[in-house]
Tab-separated table of C-alpha atoms in Angstrom:
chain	number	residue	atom	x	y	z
A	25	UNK	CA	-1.434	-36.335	64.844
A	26	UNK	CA	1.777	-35.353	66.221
A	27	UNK	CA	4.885	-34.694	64.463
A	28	UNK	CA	8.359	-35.713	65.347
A	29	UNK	CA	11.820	-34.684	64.173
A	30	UNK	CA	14.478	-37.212	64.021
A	31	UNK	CA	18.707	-36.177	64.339
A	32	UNK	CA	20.963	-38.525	63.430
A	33	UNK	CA	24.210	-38.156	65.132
A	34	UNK	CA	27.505	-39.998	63.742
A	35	UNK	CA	30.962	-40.700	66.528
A	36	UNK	CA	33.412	-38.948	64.677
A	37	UNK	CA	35.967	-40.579	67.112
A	38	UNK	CA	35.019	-44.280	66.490
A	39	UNK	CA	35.044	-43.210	63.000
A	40	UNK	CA	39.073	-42.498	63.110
A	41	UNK	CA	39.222	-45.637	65.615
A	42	UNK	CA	38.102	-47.634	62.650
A	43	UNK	CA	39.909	-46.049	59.743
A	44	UNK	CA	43.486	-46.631	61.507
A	45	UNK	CA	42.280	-50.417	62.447
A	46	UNK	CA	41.726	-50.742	58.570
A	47	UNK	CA	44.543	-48.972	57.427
A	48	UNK	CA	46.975	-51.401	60.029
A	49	UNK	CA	44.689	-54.314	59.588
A	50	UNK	CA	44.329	-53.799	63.770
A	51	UNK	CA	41.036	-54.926	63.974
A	52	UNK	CA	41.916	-56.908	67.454
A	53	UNK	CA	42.166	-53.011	69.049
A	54	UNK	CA	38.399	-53.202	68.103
A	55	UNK	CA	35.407	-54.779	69.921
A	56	UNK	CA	33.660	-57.788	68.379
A	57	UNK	CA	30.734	-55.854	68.604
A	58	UNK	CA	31.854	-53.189	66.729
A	59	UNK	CA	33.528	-55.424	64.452
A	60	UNK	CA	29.701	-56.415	63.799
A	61	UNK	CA	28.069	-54.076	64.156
A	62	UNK	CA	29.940	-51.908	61.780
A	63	UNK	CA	31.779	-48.456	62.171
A	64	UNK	CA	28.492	-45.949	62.489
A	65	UNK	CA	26.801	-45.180	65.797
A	66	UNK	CA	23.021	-44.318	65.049
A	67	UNK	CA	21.443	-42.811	67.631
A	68	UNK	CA	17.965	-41.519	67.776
A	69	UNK	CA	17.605	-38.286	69.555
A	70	UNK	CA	14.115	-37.229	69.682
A	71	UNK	CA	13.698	-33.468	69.483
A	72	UNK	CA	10.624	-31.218	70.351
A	73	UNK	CA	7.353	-31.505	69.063
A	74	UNK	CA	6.349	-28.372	68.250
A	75	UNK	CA	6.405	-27.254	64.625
A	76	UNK	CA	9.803	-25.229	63.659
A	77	UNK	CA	8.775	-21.523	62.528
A	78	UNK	CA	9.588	-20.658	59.039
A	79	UNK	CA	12.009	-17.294	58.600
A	80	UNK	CA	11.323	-15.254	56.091
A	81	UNK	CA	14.202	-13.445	56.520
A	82	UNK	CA	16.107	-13.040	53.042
A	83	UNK	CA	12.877	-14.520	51.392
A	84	UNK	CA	10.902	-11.570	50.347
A	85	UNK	CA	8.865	-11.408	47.262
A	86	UNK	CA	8.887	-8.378	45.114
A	87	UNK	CA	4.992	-7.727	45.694
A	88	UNK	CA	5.781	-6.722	49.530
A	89	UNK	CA	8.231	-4.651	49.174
A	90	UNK	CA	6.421	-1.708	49.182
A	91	UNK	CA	4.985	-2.990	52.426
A	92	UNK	CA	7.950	-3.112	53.797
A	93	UNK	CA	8.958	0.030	56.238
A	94	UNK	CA	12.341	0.223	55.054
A	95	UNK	CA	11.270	0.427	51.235
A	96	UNK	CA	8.475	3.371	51.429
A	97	UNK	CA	11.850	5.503	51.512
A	98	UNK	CA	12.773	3.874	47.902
A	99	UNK	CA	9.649	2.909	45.814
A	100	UNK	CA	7.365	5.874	46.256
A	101	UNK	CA	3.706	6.149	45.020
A	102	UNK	CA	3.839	7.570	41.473
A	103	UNK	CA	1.725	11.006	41.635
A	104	UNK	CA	-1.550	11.259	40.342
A	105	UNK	CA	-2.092	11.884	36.530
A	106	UNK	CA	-4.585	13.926	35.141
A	107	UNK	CA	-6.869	12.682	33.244
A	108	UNK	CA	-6.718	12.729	29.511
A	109	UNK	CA	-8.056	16.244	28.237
A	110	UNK	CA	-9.508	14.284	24.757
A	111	UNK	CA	-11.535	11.238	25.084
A	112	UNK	CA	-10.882	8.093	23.859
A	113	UNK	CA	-13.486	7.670	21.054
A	114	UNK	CA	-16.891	9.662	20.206
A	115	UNK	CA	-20.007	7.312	19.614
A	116	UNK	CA	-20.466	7.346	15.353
A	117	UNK	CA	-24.309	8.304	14.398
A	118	UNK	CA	-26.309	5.616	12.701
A	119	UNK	CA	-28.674	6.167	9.426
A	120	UNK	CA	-31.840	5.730	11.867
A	121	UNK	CA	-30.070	8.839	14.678
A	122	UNK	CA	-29.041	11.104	11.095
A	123	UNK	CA	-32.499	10.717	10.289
A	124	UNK	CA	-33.659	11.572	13.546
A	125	UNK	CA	-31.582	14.289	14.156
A	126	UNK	CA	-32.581	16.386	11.226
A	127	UNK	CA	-34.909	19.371	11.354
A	128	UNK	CA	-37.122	20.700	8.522
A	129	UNK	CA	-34.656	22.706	6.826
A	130	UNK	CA	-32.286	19.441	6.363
A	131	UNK	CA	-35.342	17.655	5.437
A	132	UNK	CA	-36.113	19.984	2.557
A	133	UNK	CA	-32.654	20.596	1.413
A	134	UNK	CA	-32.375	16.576	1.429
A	135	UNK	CA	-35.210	16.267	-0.947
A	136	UNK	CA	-34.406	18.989	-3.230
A	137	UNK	CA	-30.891	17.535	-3.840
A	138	UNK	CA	-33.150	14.295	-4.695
A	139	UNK	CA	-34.444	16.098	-7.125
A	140	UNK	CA	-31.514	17.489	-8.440
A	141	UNK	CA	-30.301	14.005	-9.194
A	142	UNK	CA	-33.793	13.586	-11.493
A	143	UNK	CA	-32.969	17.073	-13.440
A	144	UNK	CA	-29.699	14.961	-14.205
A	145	UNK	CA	-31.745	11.679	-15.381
A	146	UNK	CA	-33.715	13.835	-17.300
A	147	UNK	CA	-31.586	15.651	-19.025
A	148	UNK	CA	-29.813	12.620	-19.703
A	149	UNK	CA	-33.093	11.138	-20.906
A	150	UNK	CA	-33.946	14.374	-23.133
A	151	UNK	CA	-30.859	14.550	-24.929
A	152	UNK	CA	-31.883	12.527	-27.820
A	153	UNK	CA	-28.474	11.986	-29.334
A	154	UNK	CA	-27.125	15.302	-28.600
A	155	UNK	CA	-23.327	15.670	-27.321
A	156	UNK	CA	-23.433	18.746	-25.969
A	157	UNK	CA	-27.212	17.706	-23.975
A	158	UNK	CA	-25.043	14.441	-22.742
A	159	UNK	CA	-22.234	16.321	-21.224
A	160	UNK	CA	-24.568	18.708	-19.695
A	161	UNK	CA	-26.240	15.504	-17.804
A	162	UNK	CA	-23.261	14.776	-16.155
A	163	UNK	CA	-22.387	17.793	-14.972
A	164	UNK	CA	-25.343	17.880	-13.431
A	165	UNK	CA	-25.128	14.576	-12.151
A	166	UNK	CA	-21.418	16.026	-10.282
A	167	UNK	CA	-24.038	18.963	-9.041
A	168	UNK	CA	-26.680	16.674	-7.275
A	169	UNK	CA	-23.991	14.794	-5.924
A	170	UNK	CA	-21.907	17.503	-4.320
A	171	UNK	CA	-25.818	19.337	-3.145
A	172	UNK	CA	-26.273	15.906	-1.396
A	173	UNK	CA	-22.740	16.005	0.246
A	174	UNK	CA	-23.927	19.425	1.363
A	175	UNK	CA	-26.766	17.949	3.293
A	176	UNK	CA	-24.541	14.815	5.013
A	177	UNK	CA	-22.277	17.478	5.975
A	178	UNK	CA	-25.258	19.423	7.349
A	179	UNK	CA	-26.643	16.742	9.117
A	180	UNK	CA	-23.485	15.063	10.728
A	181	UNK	CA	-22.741	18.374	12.133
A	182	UNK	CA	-25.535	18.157	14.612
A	183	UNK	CA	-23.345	15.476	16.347
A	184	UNK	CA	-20.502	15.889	18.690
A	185	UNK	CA	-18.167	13.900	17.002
A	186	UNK	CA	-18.170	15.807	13.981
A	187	UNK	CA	-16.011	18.319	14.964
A	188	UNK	CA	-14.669	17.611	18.631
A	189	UNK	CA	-11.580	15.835	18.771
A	190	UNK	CA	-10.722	12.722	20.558
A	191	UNK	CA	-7.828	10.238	20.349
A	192	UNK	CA	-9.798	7.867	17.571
A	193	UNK	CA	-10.133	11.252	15.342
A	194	UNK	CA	-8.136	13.840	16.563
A	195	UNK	CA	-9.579	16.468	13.820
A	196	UNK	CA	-12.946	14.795	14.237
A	197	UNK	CA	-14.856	13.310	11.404
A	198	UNK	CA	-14.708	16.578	9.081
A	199	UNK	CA	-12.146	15.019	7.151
A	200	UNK	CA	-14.841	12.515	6.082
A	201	UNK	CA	-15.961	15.315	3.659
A	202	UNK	CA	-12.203	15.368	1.834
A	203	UNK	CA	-12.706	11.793	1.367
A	204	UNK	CA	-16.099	12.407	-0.296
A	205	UNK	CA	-14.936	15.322	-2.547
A	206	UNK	CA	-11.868	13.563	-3.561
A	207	UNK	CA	-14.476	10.608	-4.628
A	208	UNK	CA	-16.671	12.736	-6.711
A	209	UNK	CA	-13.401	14.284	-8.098
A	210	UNK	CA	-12.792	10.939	-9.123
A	211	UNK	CA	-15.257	10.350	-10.659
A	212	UNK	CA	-15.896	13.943	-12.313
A	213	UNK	CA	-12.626	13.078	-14.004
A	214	UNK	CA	-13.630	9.617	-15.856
A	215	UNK	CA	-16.788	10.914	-16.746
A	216	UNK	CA	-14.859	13.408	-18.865
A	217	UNK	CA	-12.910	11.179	-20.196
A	218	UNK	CA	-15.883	8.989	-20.959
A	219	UNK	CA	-16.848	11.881	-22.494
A	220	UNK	CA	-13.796	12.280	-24.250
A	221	UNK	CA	-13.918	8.467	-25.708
A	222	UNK	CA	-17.688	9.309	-26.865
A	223	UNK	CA	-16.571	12.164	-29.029
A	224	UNK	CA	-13.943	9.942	-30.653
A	225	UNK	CA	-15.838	7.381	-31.591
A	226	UNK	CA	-19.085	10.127	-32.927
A	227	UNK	CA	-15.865	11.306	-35.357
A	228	UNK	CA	-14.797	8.005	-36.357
A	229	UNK	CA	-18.992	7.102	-37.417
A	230	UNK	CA	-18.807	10.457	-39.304
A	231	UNK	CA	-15.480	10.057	-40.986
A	232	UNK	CA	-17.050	6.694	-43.010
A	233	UNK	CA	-16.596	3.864	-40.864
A	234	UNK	CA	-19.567	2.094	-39.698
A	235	UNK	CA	-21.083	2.919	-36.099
A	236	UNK	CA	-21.729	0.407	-33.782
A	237	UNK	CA	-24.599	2.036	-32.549
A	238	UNK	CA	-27.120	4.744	-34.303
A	239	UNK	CA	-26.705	8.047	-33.026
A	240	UNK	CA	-29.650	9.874	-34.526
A	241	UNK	CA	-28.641	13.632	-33.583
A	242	UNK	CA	-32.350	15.594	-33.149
A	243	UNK	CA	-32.446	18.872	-31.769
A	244	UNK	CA	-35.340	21.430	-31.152
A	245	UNK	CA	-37.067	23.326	-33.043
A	246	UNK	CA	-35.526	26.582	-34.733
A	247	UNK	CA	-36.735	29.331	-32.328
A	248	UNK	CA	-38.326	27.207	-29.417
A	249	UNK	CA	-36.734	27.336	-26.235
A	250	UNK	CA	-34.851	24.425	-24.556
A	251	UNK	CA	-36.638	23.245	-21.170
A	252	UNK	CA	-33.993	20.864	-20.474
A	253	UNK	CA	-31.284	23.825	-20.566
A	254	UNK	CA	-33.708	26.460	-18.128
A	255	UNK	CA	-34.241	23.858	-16.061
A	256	UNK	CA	-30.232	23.283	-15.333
A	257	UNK	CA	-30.367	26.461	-14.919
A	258	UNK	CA	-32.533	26.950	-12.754
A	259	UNK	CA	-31.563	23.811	-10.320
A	260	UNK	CA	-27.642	24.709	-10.258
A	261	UNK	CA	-28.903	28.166	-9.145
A	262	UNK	CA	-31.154	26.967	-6.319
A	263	UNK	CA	-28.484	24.616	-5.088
A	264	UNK	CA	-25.491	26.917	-5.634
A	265	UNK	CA	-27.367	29.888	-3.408
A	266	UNK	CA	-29.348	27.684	-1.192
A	267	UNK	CA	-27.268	25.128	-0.148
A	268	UNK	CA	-23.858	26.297	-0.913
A	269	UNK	CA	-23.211	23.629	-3.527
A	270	UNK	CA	-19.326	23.050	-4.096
A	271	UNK	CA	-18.711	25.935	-1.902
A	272	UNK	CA	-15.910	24.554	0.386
A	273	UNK	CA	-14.646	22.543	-2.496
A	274	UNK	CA	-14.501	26.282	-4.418
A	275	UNK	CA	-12.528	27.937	-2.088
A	276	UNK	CA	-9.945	25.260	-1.830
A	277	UNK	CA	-9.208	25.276	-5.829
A	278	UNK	CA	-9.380	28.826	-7.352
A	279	UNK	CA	-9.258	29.334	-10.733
A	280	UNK	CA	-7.589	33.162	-11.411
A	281	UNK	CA	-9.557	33.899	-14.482
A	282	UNK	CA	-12.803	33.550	-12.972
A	283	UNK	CA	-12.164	34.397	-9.548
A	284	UNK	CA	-13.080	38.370	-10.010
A	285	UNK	CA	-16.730	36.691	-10.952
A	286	UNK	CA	-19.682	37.139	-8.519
A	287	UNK	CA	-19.665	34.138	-6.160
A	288	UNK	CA	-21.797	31.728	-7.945
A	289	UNK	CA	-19.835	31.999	-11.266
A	290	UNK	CA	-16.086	31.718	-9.599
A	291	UNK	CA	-17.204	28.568	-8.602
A	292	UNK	CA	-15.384	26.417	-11.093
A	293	UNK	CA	-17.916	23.818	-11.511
A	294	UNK	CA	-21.326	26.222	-11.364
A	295	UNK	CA	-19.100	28.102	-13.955
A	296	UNK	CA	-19.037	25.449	-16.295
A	297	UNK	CA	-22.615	24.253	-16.149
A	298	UNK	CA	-24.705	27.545	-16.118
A	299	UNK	CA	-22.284	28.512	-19.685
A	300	UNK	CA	-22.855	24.672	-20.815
A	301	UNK	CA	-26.715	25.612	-20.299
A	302	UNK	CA	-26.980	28.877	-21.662
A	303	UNK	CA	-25.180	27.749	-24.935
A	304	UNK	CA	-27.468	25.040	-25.069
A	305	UNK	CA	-30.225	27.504	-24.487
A	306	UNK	CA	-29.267	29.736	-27.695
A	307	UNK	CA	-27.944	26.667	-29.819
A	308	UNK	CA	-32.141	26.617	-31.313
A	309	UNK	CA	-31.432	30.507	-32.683
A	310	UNK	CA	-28.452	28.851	-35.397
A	311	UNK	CA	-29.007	27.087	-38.195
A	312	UNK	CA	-29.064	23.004	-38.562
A	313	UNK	CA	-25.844	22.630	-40.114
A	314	UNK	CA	-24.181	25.368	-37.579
A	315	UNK	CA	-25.500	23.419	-34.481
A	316	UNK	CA	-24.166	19.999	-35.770
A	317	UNK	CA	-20.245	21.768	-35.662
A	318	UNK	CA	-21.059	23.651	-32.179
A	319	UNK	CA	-22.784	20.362	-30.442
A	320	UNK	CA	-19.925	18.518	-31.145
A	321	UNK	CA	-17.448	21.494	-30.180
A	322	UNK	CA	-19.677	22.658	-26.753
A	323	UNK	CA	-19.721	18.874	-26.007
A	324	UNK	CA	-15.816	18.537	-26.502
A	325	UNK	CA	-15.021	21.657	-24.482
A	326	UNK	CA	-16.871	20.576	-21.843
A	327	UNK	CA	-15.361	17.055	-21.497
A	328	UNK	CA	-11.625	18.776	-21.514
A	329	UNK	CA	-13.224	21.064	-19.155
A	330	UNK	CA	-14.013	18.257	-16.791
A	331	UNK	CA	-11.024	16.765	-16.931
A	332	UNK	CA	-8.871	19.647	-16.365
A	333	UNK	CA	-11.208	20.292	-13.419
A	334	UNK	CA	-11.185	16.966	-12.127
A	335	UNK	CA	-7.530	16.819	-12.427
A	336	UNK	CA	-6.767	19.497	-10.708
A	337	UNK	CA	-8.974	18.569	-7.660
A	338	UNK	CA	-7.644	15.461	-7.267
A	339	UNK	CA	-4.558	16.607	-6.648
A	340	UNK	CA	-5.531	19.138	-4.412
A	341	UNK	CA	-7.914	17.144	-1.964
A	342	UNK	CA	-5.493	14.618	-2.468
A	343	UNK	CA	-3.132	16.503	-0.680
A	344	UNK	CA	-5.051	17.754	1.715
A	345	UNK	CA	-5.571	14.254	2.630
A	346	UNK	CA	-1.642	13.519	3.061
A	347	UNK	CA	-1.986	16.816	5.593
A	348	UNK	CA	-0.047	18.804	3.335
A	349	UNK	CA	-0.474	22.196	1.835
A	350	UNK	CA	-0.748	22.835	-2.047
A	351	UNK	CA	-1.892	26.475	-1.804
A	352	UNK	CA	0.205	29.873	-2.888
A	353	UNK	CA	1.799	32.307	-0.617
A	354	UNK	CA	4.404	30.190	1.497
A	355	UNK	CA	7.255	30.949	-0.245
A	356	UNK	CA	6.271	35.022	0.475
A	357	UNK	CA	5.781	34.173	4.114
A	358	UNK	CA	8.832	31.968	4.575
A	359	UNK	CA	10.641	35.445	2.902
A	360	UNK	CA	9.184	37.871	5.310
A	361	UNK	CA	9.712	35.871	8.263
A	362	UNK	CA	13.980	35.611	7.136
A	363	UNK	CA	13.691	39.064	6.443
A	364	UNK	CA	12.598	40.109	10.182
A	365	UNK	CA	16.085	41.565	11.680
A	366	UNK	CA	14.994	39.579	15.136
A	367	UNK	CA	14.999	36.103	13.098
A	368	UNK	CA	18.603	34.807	12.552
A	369	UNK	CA	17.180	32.098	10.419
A	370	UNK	CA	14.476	29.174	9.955
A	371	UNK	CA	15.271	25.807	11.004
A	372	UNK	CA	11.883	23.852	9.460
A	373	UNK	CA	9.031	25.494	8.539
A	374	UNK	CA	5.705	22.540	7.711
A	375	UNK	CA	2.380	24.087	6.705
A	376	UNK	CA	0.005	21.431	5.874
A	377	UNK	CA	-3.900	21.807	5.425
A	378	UNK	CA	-6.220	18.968	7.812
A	379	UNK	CA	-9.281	19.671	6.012
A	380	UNK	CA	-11.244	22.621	4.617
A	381	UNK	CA	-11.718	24.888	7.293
A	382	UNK	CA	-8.495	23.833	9.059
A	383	UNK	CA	-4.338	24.612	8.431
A	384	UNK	CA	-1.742	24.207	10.648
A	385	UNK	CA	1.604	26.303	10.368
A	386	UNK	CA	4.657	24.561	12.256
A	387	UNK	CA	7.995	26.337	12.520
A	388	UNK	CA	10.955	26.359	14.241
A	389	UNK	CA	13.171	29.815	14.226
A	390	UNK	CA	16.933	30.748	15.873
A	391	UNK	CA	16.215	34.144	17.242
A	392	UNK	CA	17.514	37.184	19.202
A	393	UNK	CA	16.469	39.857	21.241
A	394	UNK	CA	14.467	40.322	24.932
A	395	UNK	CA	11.688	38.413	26.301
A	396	UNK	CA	9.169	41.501	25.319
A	397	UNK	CA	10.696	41.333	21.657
A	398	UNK	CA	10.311	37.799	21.387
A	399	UNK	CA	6.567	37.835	22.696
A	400	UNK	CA	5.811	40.489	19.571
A	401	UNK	CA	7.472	38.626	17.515
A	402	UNK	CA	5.808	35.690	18.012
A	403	UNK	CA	2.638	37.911	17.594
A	404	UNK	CA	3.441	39.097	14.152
A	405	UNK	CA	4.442	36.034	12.747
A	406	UNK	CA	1.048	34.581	13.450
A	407	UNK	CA	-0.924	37.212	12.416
A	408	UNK	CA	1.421	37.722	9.148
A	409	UNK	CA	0.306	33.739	8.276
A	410	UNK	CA	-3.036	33.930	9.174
A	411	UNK	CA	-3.560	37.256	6.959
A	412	UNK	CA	-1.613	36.156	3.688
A	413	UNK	CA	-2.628	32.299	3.447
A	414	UNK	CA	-5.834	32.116	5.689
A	415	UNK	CA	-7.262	35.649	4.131
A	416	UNK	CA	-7.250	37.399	7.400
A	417	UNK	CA	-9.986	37.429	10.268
A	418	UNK	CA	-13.375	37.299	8.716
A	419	UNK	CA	-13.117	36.909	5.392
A	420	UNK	CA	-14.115	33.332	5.441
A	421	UNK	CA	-11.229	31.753	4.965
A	422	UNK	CA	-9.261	28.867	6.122
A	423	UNK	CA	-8.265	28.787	10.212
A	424	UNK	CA	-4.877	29.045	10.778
A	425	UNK	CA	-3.320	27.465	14.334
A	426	UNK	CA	0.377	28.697	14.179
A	427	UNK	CA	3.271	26.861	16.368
A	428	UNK	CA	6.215	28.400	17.115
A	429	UNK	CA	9.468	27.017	18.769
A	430	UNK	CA	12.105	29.873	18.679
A	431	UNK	CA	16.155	28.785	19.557
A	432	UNK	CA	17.369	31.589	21.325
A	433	UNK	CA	21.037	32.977	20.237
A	434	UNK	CA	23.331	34.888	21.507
A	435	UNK	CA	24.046	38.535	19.854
């Protein structure tokens, strides 16, 4: 079908003809014709055929200008980037992989903690009344819990996410173990005050008022020996040696008094159960009347015990999990660093503690001196934080990663 392109073309000159005849009312000067026909002209003009090409000149869309040769001088290519050093996210381990994943040790350490959780529910079972025996199931309860945390811990670590960073975790998932400790801190603390509430209401039934319940006190025989107490024993031992039971927990609260102790006893927590159980274990040698008064005062120690323990681990872990640091010795550093004669002063100084085996040390210093000065003294300040608050290289202690940012000024 072919196309065709009509002009329409208008006298200007009859046009003026016709305004003056109007405006003079000469319309005699004009032809009948015209005077019919009216005062436009049409003419058809036919033009060419072929389609009229488009210009895109002026018309350019923004997606070809960098095709254009003029504009590879202005937009250029942005360079390559590297990828990303971390990944994204780390696949998570299911129950069925854990399970998989663990080798005969973590099997047997698994099932002993197991059966640290039955010493507790027997002990609980075998206390027949007694305070003291009650308490002493619920510390052992907090002991089977933390030797199972031991295990998870133990497991999880055969996975790569557990301590590799990536931008979902950037400490991996070792923080996972705070949240667990401060948990059984938790609940550590209410079982003292459970505790607490139970002694209460054992002095109220004594002092006359009616109990609510019977509480028929029996104890063993004078001169036999406990079971329930040598078997506490014996079970925090195993799990404080073999698995390192409340270990990392241990080193992040210290207690002064009892920190000269061998290893299992400055533990706070092994502290208080393997005394609990050896009291327990010599309470048969007194006399009826005796062990009535020291039940009631073992049991009441122990729940203030537990509180002041749980109390004061709540607050650290809870810490630790607002990445901040609660331990002693900054104050010393912060001094020995102001007291450097390079250092003209300390701008910010952050230390803050990610999880248990990992602190981070931020400042920012004005100093002086050469490049060569600055290098050492860069050096020492590191190793001066690592050796007072991380214990030095080798001992066991906390890691330290120290970042310094030093404002050079003029002397």
């Amino acid at each position: 079908m072919e196309n065709k392109y009509y002009v329409v073309e208008v006298n200007a000159t009859r046009v003026q003809d016709v305004n003056k005849a109007v405006m003079n009312d000469d319309t005699d000067r004009l032809g009948v014709d015209d005077a019919m026909t009216g005062p436009f002209n049409f003419k058809t003009t036919t033009m060419a055929k072929s389609p009229v090409v488009k210009s895109n000149i002026g018309q350019r869309r923004g997606h070809k200008y960098k095709h254009s040769s003029i504009s590879h001088q202005i937009f250029l290519e942005p360079p390559p980037r590297a990828p990303l050093a971390l990944p994204n996210s780390l696949p998570i381990p299911t129950f069925k992989e854990c399970r998989a994943s663990m080798s005969k040790e973590q099997k047997t350490r698994f099932w002993w903690s197991v059966c640290h959780m039955f010493v507790a529910a027997y002990t609980l079972w075998s206390a027949h009344g007694s305070l003291a025996m009650t308490a002493l199931s619920h510390l052992i309860l907090f002991d089977s819990l933390g030797a199972l945390l031991c295990v998870s811990v133990d497991v999880l670590s055969n996975f790569e996410v557990w301590k590799r960073s990536s931008v979902r975790h950037p400490f991996g998932l070792e923080r996972a173990e705070v949240l667990a400790g401060f948990a059984m801190c938790v609940l550590l603390l209410f079982m003292g005050m459970d505790l607490i509430s139970h002694n209460l209401q054992h002095f109220l039934e004594s002092s006359g008022h009616e109990p609510h319940h019977s509480h028929a006190h029996e104890r063993v025989s004078v001169g036999s020996v406990d079971v329930t107490a040598l078997l506490a024993i014996s079970s925090t031992l195993i799990s404080a040696i073999g698995l390192k039971n409340h270990g990392r927990i241990g080193k992040a609260m210290r207690f002064g008094y009892i920190e000269s102790l061998p290893s299992v006893l400055s533990n706070p927590s092994h502290f208080l159960t393997l005394s609990c159980s050896t009291l327990l274990l010599l309470l048969p040698l007194v006399s009826v009347r005796l062990y009535n008064w020291l039940d009631v005062l073992l049991s009441s120690t122990i729940a203030i015990s537990m509180c002041v323990i749980g109390v004061r681990l709540v607050k650290t872990l809870g810490s630790m999990l607002l990445m901040s640091y609660s331990g002693p010795g900054v104050k010393d550093v912060i001094r020995d660093i102001e007291a450097d004669p390079s250092v003209f002063g300390v701008d910010d100084a952050r230390f803050w503690q990610v999880h248990y085996g990992l602190c981070m040390a931020n400042l920012k210093l004005r100093v002086s001196g050469s490049e060569e000065s600055i290098i050492r003294l860069r050096e020492r300040i590191s190793s001066l934080i690592r050796n007072r608050l991380g214990g030095g290289y080798g001992s066991g202690g906390q890691r330290w990663e120290v970042s310094l940012q030093f404002t050079i000024e003029k002397s």
